[in-house]
């Protein structure tokens, strides 16, 4: 199935796949390399908001193709400064019937190209919280986890419904069905700067929101401590047991950290498995079809206890 998609992308959209693998030996990003040669992407795949073979599903590019040098403008490519660009328009193919929004987003795949390992479930492809007891930890690909990223949000939507304008998810922890962590950036059209905020979704009950550097409301004034488009910042999403710690970092400013106790959120059950996501998940489906979100990543590192890569 993927090979069919590759052929279609190649013929219609000038897909670029380099056949020579370049080791990620240098921390220096190069505009001459595709994303998979600037970043270690062998333990990720990517979903893009297109359906090139018309099978009714988004195109998902496996880890081995990312490592070989896959890129596909305007959705996923290397910027002039070497960063890894993700773009998602309001109009595009969704990942499932239950998904409202488009995305150009990496999904963590700890199996590192080993297709004998199942994608879903408590397998070596996913990780679990250390609050999960017994053999479940041994069955998983890792225990607990940390995602570190440095990025700049380049564009957000300016059209659509008030509550959707300007918002994009830039990092996640996804569980079996729910999302223990969703990290948002949001900037309103009349403001020069945007804000970062966190959503925690318990398996039962209402979502919990935590604001870092300003309000997530639909009608706020320009946030004093906000982040402008194209301004670099960093985040970490860290889990140890039932404790979720998310930190926002910016040059010249003190870190802002939010700690969430997930003890009562239901993720300590044996059927709950986790994976990180990073990129752009557009949170606007009511705007102009060509309106879009875009972010450029300059660092992306994932780590887990027992995952020795």
Tab-separated table of C-alpha atoms in Angstrom:
chain	number	residue	atom	x	y	z
A	1	UNK	CA	0.000	0.000	0.000
A	2	UNK	CA	2.723	2.459	0.899
A	3	UNK	CA	4.644	1.706	-2.271
A	4	UNK	CA	1.585	2.684	-4.282
A	5	UNK	CA	1.365	5.950	-2.413
A	6	UNK	CA	5.072	6.584	-2.985
A	7	UNK	CA	4.714	6.153	-6.734
A	8	UNK	CA	1.762	8.546	-6.865
A	9	UNK	CA	3.494	11.170	-4.762
A	10	UNK	CA	6.626	10.833	-6.864
A	11	UNK	CA	4.830	11.342	-10.180
A	12	UNK	CA	2.383	14.088	-9.179
A	13	UNK	CA	4.153	16.084	-6.528
A	14	UNK	CA	7.874	15.658	-7.209
A	15	UNK	CA	8.580	13.591	-4.141
A	16	UNK	CA	12.246	13.731	-3.179
A	17	UNK	CA	13.779	10.616	-1.661
A	18	UNK	CA	17.532	10.454	-1.298
A	19	UNK	CA	18.860	6.921	-1.538
A	20	UNK	CA	22.037	7.524	0.421
A	21	UNK	CA	21.634	7.516	4.181
A	22	UNK	CA	23.618	10.214	5.960
A	23	UNK	CA	24.404	9.649	9.636
A	24	UNK	CA	23.231	12.316	12.067
A	25	UNK	CA	26.735	12.892	13.367
A	26	UNK	CA	26.599	16.666	13.587
A	27	UNK	CA	24.379	18.942	15.614
A	28	UNK	CA	24.557	21.492	12.793
A	29	UNK	CA	21.437	21.550	10.651
A	30	UNK	CA	21.920	21.812	6.922
A	31	UNK	CA	19.513	23.245	4.363
A	32	UNK	CA	20.985	20.787	1.864
A	33	UNK	CA	19.700	17.721	3.729
A	34	UNK	CA	16.169	16.323	3.991
A	35	UNK	CA	14.665	16.202	7.501
A	36	UNK	CA	15.644	12.580	8.122
A	37	UNK	CA	19.312	13.431	7.599
A	38	UNK	CA	19.242	16.361	10.030
A	39	UNK	CA	17.165	14.591	12.685
A	40	UNK	CA	17.007	11.001	13.883
A	41	UNK	CA	13.589	9.913	12.612
A	42	UNK	CA	13.975	6.129	12.574
A	43	UNK	CA	11.636	5.923	15.573
A	44	UNK	CA	8.900	8.106	14.052
A	45	UNK	CA	6.471	7.992	11.165
A	46	UNK	CA	4.565	10.941	9.757
A	47	UNK	CA	0.945	11.479	8.735
A	48	UNK	CA	0.341	14.073	6.024
A	49	UNK	CA	-3.065	15.589	5.125
A	50	UNK	CA	-3.138	14.120	1.612
A	51	UNK	CA	-4.499	10.966	-0.001
A	52	UNK	CA	-2.489	10.418	-3.150
A	53	UNK	CA	-3.813	6.942	-3.986
A	54	UNK	CA	-7.448	7.854	-3.224
A	55	UNK	CA	-8.028	5.084	-0.680
A	56	UNK	CA	-9.848	7.410	1.724
A	57	UNK	CA	-6.966	7.566	4.207
A	58	UNK	CA	-4.144	9.984	4.897
A	59	UNK	CA	-0.716	9.118	3.595
A	60	UNK	CA	1.448	7.801	6.430
A	61	UNK	CA	5.161	7.598	5.688
A	62	UNK	CA	7.068	4.860	7.578
A	63	UNK	CA	10.206	5.472	9.610
A	64	UNK	CA	12.547	3.812	7.120
A	65	UNK	CA	11.512	6.236	4.381
A	66	UNK	CA	11.991	9.210	6.670
A	67	UNK	CA	15.478	7.948	7.462
A	68	UNK	CA	16.227	7.560	3.754
A	69	UNK	CA	15.347	11.175	3.087
A	70	UNK	CA	11.635	11.589	2.402
A	71	UNK	CA	10.331	15.140	2.109
A	72	UNK	CA	7.205	16.520	0.493
A	73	UNK	CA	6.587	20.229	0.044
A	74	UNK	CA	4.647	22.108	1.269
A	75	UNK	CA	3.770	19.710	4.099
A	76	UNK	CA	7.135	18.383	5.314
A	77	UNK	CA	10.562	19.577	4.222
A	78	UNK	CA	13.809	21.280	5.209
A	79	UNK	CA	13.805	25.061	5.586
A	80	UNK	CA	16.514	27.379	4.322
A	81	UNK	CA	18.005	27.436	7.843
A	82	UNK	CA	18.003	23.627	8.148
A	83	UNK	CA	14.927	23.347	10.353
A	84	UNK	CA	12.260	20.688	9.870
A	85	UNK	CA	9.049	22.282	8.547
A	86	UNK	CA	5.512	21.002	9.143
A	87	UNK	CA	2.478	22.567	7.396
A	88	UNK	CA	-1.249	21.751	7.607
A	89	UNK	CA	-3.940	23.644	5.700
A	90	UNK	CA	-7.514	23.910	6.952
A	91	UNK	CA	-8.628	21.828	3.975
A	92	UNK	CA	-7.077	18.374	3.818
A	93	UNK	CA	-7.503	14.686	4.519
A	94	UNK	CA	-8.059	13.670	8.158
A	95	UNK	CA	-6.477	10.670	9.881
A	96	UNK	CA	-9.840	9.072	10.754
A	97	UNK	CA	-13.603	9.633	10.629
A	98	UNK	CA	-13.458	10.797	14.251
A	99	UNK	CA	-10.765	13.397	13.590
A	100	UNK	CA	-11.990	16.944	12.925
A	101	UNK	CA	-8.723	18.576	11.929
A	102	UNK	CA	-5.764	18.163	9.582
A	103	UNK	CA	-2.215	17.487	10.646
A	104	UNK	CA	1.357	17.113	9.473
A	105	UNK	CA	2.569	15.271	12.521
A	106	UNK	CA	5.157	12.737	13.583
A	107	UNK	CA	4.038	9.688	15.565
A	108	UNK	CA	6.594	7.957	17.799
A	109	UNK	CA	7.409	4.404	16.635
A	110	UNK	CA	9.809	2.721	19.050
A	111	UNK	CA	9.975	-0.414	16.896
A	112	UNK	CA	12.484	1.466	14.684
A	113	UNK	CA	11.346	-0.021	11.387
A	114	UNK	CA	10.745	-3.574	12.643
A	115	UNK	CA	7.373	-4.339	11.059
A	116	UNK	CA	7.042	-7.570	13.029
A	117	UNK	CA	6.165	-5.452	16.077
A	118	UNK	CA	2.519	-4.388	16.244
A	119	UNK	CA	1.862	-0.652	16.066
A	120	UNK	CA	-0.967	-0.558	18.624
A	121	UNK	CA	-1.128	-2.087	22.088
A	122	UNK	CA	1.392	-2.656	24.850
A	123	UNK	CA	4.182	-3.694	22.496
A	124	UNK	CA	7.791	-2.713	21.916
A	125	UNK	CA	6.458	0.071	19.700
A	126	UNK	CA	4.942	2.042	22.587
A	127	UNK	CA	5.702	2.991	26.195
A	128	UNK	CA	3.878	2.938	29.515
A	129	UNK	CA	3.883	4.906	32.744
A	130	UNK	CA	5.869	3.402	35.618
A	131	UNK	CA	2.668	3.546	37.663
A	132	UNK	CA	1.604	0.502	35.618
A	133	UNK	CA	2.625	-2.575	37.595
A	134	UNK	CA	3.795	-6.070	36.728
A	135	UNK	CA	4.862	-7.510	33.395
A	136	UNK	CA	3.250	-4.674	31.443
A	137	UNK	CA	6.428	-2.614	31.820
A	138	UNK	CA	8.516	-5.452	30.387
A	139	UNK	CA	6.196	-5.821	27.400
A	140	UNK	CA	6.502	-2.161	26.421
A	141	UNK	CA	9.244	-0.484	24.429
A	142	UNK	CA	10.025	1.856	27.293
A	143	UNK	CA	8.847	3.152	30.641
A	144	UNK	CA	8.015	6.798	31.331
A	145	UNK	CA	9.202	9.327	28.781
A	146	UNK	CA	10.542	12.742	27.905
A	147	UNK	CA	10.165	14.765	24.710
A	148	UNK	CA	12.383	17.811	24.144
A	149	UNK	CA	11.786	20.188	21.262
A	150	UNK	CA	12.975	23.565	20.027
A	151	UNK	CA	10.825	25.228	17.397
A	152	UNK	CA	9.299	28.380	15.980
A	153	UNK	CA	5.666	28.655	14.954
A	154	UNK	CA	5.706	30.397	11.586
A	155	UNK	CA	2.012	30.763	10.797
A	156	UNK	CA	-1.398	30.250	12.389
A	157	UNK	CA	-4.900	30.555	10.986
A	158	UNK	CA	-6.593	33.966	10.846
A	159	UNK	CA	-10.031	32.954	9.535
A	160	UNK	CA	-12.838	30.816	10.936
A	161	UNK	CA	-14.793	30.549	14.165
A	162	UNK	CA	-13.554	32.628	17.087
A	163	UNK	CA	-12.661	29.644	19.264
A	164	UNK	CA	-10.637	27.976	16.469
A	165	UNK	CA	-8.658	30.874	15.042
A	166	UNK	CA	-4.930	30.894	15.635
A	167	UNK	CA	-4.506	27.623	17.529
A	168	UNK	CA	-2.259	24.654	16.769
A	169	UNK	CA	-1.047	21.637	18.735
A	170	UNK	CA	2.746	21.325	18.639
A	171	UNK	CA	3.358	18.296	20.887
A	172	UNK	CA	1.373	15.470	22.462
A	173	UNK	CA	1.336	12.347	24.542
A	174	UNK	CA	-1.303	10.078	23.041
A	175	UNK	CA	-2.630	7.055	24.928
A	176	UNK	CA	-4.795	4.170	23.730
A	177	UNK	CA	-7.830	6.398	23.187
A	178	UNK	CA	-7.150	9.662	25.022
A	179	UNK	CA	-4.456	12.313	25.327
A	180	UNK	CA	-2.643	12.793	28.630
A	181	UNK	CA	-0.950	15.892	27.190
A	182	UNK	CA	-1.630	18.274	24.324
A	183	UNK	CA	0.567	21.347	24.055
A	184	UNK	CA	-0.912	24.302	22.151
A	185	UNK	CA	0.361	27.537	20.679
A	186	UNK	CA	-2.243	30.204	19.965
A	187	UNK	CA	-2.034	33.712	18.485
A	188	UNK	CA	-5.022	35.884	17.656
A	189	UNK	CA	-5.012	37.892	14.384
A	190	UNK	CA	-4.869	41.335	16.036
A	191	UNK	CA	-2.073	40.389	18.419
A	192	UNK	CA	1.653	40.436	17.782
A	193	UNK	CA	2.367	37.543	20.124
A	194	UNK	CA	0.847	34.213	21.087
A	195	UNK	CA	0.631	31.985	24.138
A	196	UNK	CA	1.371	28.383	25.046
A	197	UNK	CA	-1.011	26.246	27.074
A	198	UNK	CA	-1.470	22.608	28.062
A	199	UNK	CA	-4.504	20.334	28.002
A	200	UNK	CA	-4.666	17.168	30.119
A	201	UNK	CA	-7.441	14.717	29.270
A	202	UNK	CA	-8.368	12.239	32.020
A	203	UNK	CA	-9.954	9.052	30.744
A	204	UNK	CA	-13.136	10.115	32.541
A	205	UNK	CA	-14.238	13.617	33.393
A	206	UNK	CA	-13.536	17.064	32.021
A	207	UNK	CA	-10.325	18.173	30.357
A	208	UNK	CA	-7.961	20.287	32.423
A	209	UNK	CA	-6.236	23.355	30.961
A	210	UNK	CA	-3.057	25.043	32.189
A	211	UNK	CA	-1.834	28.376	30.807
A	212	UNK	CA	1.890	29.193	30.669
A	213	UNK	CA	2.430	32.747	29.442
A	214	UNK	CA	-1.009	34.219	28.870
A	215	UNK	CA	-4.675	33.451	28.403
A	216	UNK	CA	-6.019	31.013	25.818
A	217	UNK	CA	-9.288	33.001	25.542
A	218	UNK	CA	-10.802	34.106	22.234
A	219	UNK	CA	-10.614	37.877	22.845
A	220	UNK	CA	-7.433	38.675	24.764
A	221	UNK	CA	-5.185	41.704	24.285
A	222	UNK	CA	-1.629	41.210	23.102
A	223	UNK	CA	0.011	39.070	25.829
A	224	UNK	CA	2.835	40.875	27.596
A	225	UNK	CA	4.868	37.682	27.974
A	226	UNK	CA	3.854	36.221	24.618
A	227	UNK	CA	5.796	34.524	21.816
A	228	UNK	CA	5.823	36.022	18.329
A	229	UNK	CA	5.614	34.080	15.103
A	230	UNK	CA	9.069	32.901	13.976
A	231	UNK	CA	10.401	33.311	17.536
A	232	UNK	CA	12.237	30.217	18.760
A	233	UNK	CA	11.257	28.566	22.025
A	234	UNK	CA	11.606	25.144	23.616
A	235	UNK	CA	9.400	22.745	25.485
A	236	UNK	CA	9.803	19.516	27.388
A	237	UNK	CA	7.047	17.019	28.141
A	238	UNK	CA	8.192	14.664	30.879
A	239	UNK	CA	6.410	11.791	32.634
A	240	UNK	CA	7.590	9.907	35.701
A	241	UNK	CA	4.936	7.598	37.080
A	242	UNK	CA	1.747	9.605	37.441
A	243	UNK	CA	3.529	12.979	37.391
A	244	UNK	CA	3.430	14.983	34.176
A	245	UNK	CA	5.831	17.931	34.011
A	246	UNK	CA	5.725	20.344	31.077
A	247	UNK	CA	8.247	23.168	30.784
A	248	UNK	CA	8.329	26.183	28.460
A	249	UNK	CA	11.821	27.652	27.892
A	250	UNK	CA	12.884	30.843	26.112
A	251	UNK	CA	16.208	32.588	25.774
A	252	UNK	CA	16.609	35.335	28.329
A	253	UNK	CA	13.535	34.350	30.343
A	254	UNK	CA	12.925	32.072	33.291
A	255	UNK	CA	11.439	28.680	32.546
A	256	UNK	CA	7.730	28.221	33.158
A	257	UNK	CA	6.806	24.780	34.478
A	258	UNK	CA	3.466	23.111	35.033
A	259	UNK	CA	3.140	19.891	37.053
A	260	UNK	CA	0.034	17.706	36.719
A	261	UNK	CA	-0.694	14.792	39.053
A	262	UNK	CA	-2.336	12.118	36.885
A	263	UNK	CA	-2.978	9.658	39.724
A	264	UNK	CA	-6.740	9.780	39.198
A	265	UNK	CA	-6.663	10.092	35.399
A	266	UNK	CA	-6.848	6.363	34.677
A	267	UNK	CA	-3.595	5.831	32.785
A	268	UNK	CA	-2.135	3.342	35.287
A	269	UNK	CA	-4.232	0.517	33.800
A	270	UNK	CA	-2.495	-2.357	32.023
A	271	UNK	CA	-4.134	-1.718	28.644
A	272	UNK	CA	-2.935	1.889	28.433
A	273	UNK	CA	0.009	2.539	26.117
A	274	UNK	CA	1.651	5.824	25.147
A	275	UNK	CA	3.420	7.492	22.254
A	276	UNK	CA	4.662	11.029	21.640
A	277	UNK	CA	3.532	13.149	18.703
A	278	UNK	CA	5.180	16.305	17.353
A	279	UNK	CA	4.644	18.654	14.419
A	280	UNK	CA	1.510	20.651	13.680
A	281	UNK	CA	-2.044	19.515	14.359
A	282	UNK	CA	-4.263	22.281	12.992
A	283	UNK	CA	-7.115	23.080	15.388
A	284	UNK	CA	-9.232	24.966	12.869
A	285	UNK	CA	-11.690	23.375	10.429
A	286	UNK	CA	-13.914	26.411	9.886
A	287	UNK	CA	-11.493	28.815	8.230
A	288	UNK	CA	-10.632	29.488	4.622
A	289	UNK	CA	-9.507	26.193	2.998
A	290	UNK	CA	-6.081	27.656	2.163
A	291	UNK	CA	-5.515	29.089	5.642
A	292	UNK	CA	-2.819	27.094	7.424
A	293	UNK	CA	-0.575	26.432	10.385
A	294	UNK	CA	3.171	25.952	10.110
A	295	UNK	CA	6.047	25.328	12.495
A	296	UNK	CA	9.767	24.707	12.066
A	297	UNK	CA	11.537	22.378	14.512
A	298	UNK	CA	15.228	22.764	15.330
A	299	UNK	CA	15.496	20.061	17.962
A	300	UNK	CA	13.465	16.909	18.619
A	301	UNK	CA	14.624	14.270	21.098
A	302	UNK	CA	12.663	11.470	22.752
A	303	UNK	CA	13.857	9.223	25.573
A	304	UNK	CA	12.489	6.472	27.820
A	305	UNK	CA	13.744	4.239	30.609
A	306	UNK	CA	14.675	0.900	29.040
A	307	UNK	CA	14.787	2.345	25.521
A	308	UNK	CA	18.501	2.417	24.823
A	309	UNK	CA	18.823	4.443	21.656
